[in-house]
């Protein structure tokens, strides 16, 4: 007879079997590719995650 209840969440487990929270995982490939597209600007990558930051990186908001 199988185990009852909800299936376990995926992720890293501690020695006692509980889910380990806060462990770093690498960014997906599509996020890395998007960061590389805008990395020429010299700004930090944290400024480029939304549309306003991307426009700023391209210089379209200079002088406003």
C-alpha positions as a LaTeX table, in Angstrom:
\begin{tabular}{lrrr}
\hline
Residue & $x$ (\AA) & $y$ (\AA) & $z$ (\AA) \\
\hline
Unk1 & 0.00 & 0.00 & 0.00 \\
Unk2 & 1.36 & 3.43 & $-0.97$ \\
Unk3 & 1.89 & 6.46 & 1.18 \\
Unk4 & $-1.15$ & 8.66 & 1.64 \\
Unk5 & $-1.38$ & 12.45 & 1.53 \\
Unk6 & 0.14 & 15.10 & $-0.65$ \\
Unk7 & 3.36 & 14.42 & $-2.54$ \\
Unk8 & 6.55 & 16.00 & $-1.23$ \\
Unk9 & 7.71 & 19.32 & $-2.61$ \\
Unk10 & 10.86 & 19.16 & $-4.72$ \\
Unk11 & 14.04 & 20.63 & $-3.30$ \\
Unk12 & 17.05 & 20.05 & $-1.13$ \\
Unk13 & 16.43 & 18.06 & 2.05 \\
Unk14 & 18.17 & 18.13 & 5.42 \\
Unk15 & 19.39 & 14.95 & 7.10 \\
Unk16 & 16.06 & 14.55 & 8.89 \\
Unk17 & 14.12 & 14.77 & 5.61 \\
Unk18 & 12.66 & 18.25 & 6.06 \\
Unk19 & 12.84 & 20.76 & 3.24 \\
Unk20 & 15.82 & 23.10 & 3.51 \\
Unk21 & 14.75 & 26.71 & 2.98 \\
Unk22 & 16.90 & 29.52 & 1.63 \\
Unk23 & 19.39 & 27.46 & $-0.33$ \\
Unk24 & 20.78 & 29.21 & $-3.41$ \\
Unk25 & 19.80 & 27.83 & $-6.80$ \\
Unk26 & 21.26 & 29.02 & $-10.07$ \\
Unk27 & 19.18 & 31.22 & $-12.37$ \\
Unk28 & 17.38 & 29.53 & $-15.28$ \\
Unk29 & 18.96 & 29.75 & $-18.73$ \\
Unk30 & 16.41 & 32.25 & $-20.08$ \\
Unk31 & 17.15 & 34.66 & $-17.20$ \\
Unk32 & 20.90 & 34.40 & $-17.75$ \\
Unk33 & 20.42 & 35.08 & $-21.48$ \\
Unk34 & 18.26 & 38.14 & $-20.74$ \\
Unk35 & 20.89 & 39.52 & $-18.34$ \\
Unk36 & 23.63 & 39.01 & $-20.93$ \\
Unk37 & 21.57 & 40.94 & $-23.48$ \\
Unk38 & 21.68 & 44.08 & $-21.32$ \\
Unk39 & 25.07 & 43.58 & $-19.63$ \\
Unk40 & 26.87 & 46.08 & $-21.88$ \\
Unk41 & 25.47 & 49.06 & $-19.95$ \\
Unk42 & 27.75 & 48.87 & $-16.92$ \\
Unk43 & 24.77 & 49.00 & $-14.57$ \\
Unk44 & 24.21 & 46.27 & $-12.04$ \\
Unk45 & 22.06 & 43.38 & $-13.19$ \\
Unk46 & 19.49 & 44.16 & $-10.51$ \\
Unk47 & 18.49 & 47.32 & $-12.41$ \\
Unk48 & 17.67 & 45.41 & $-15.58$ \\
Unk49 & 14.94 & 43.06 & $-14.43$ \\
Unk50 & 12.02 & 45.30 & $-15.44$ \\
Unk51 & 11.11 & 47.41 & $-18.44$ \\
Unk52 & 12.07 & 50.75 & $-16.88$ \\
Unk53 & 15.53 & 49.46 & $-15.99$ \\
Unk54 & 16.02 & 48.13 & $-19.51$ \\
Unk55 & 15.04 & 51.47 & $-21.06$ \\
Unk56 & 17.45 & 53.22 & $-18.70$ \\
Unk57 & 20.23 & 50.81 & $-19.68$ \\
Unk58 & 19.66 & 51.60 & $-23.36$ \\
Unk59 & 19.89 & 55.33 & $-22.65$ \\
Unk60 & 16.32 & 56.12 & $-23.65$ \\
Unk61 & 15.55 & 57.82 & $-20.33$ \\
Unk62 & 18.59 & 60.14 & $-20.27$ \\
Unk63 & 17.67 & 63.78 & $-19.64$ \\
Unk64 & 14.28 & 63.08 & $-18.06$ \\
\hline
\end{tabular}
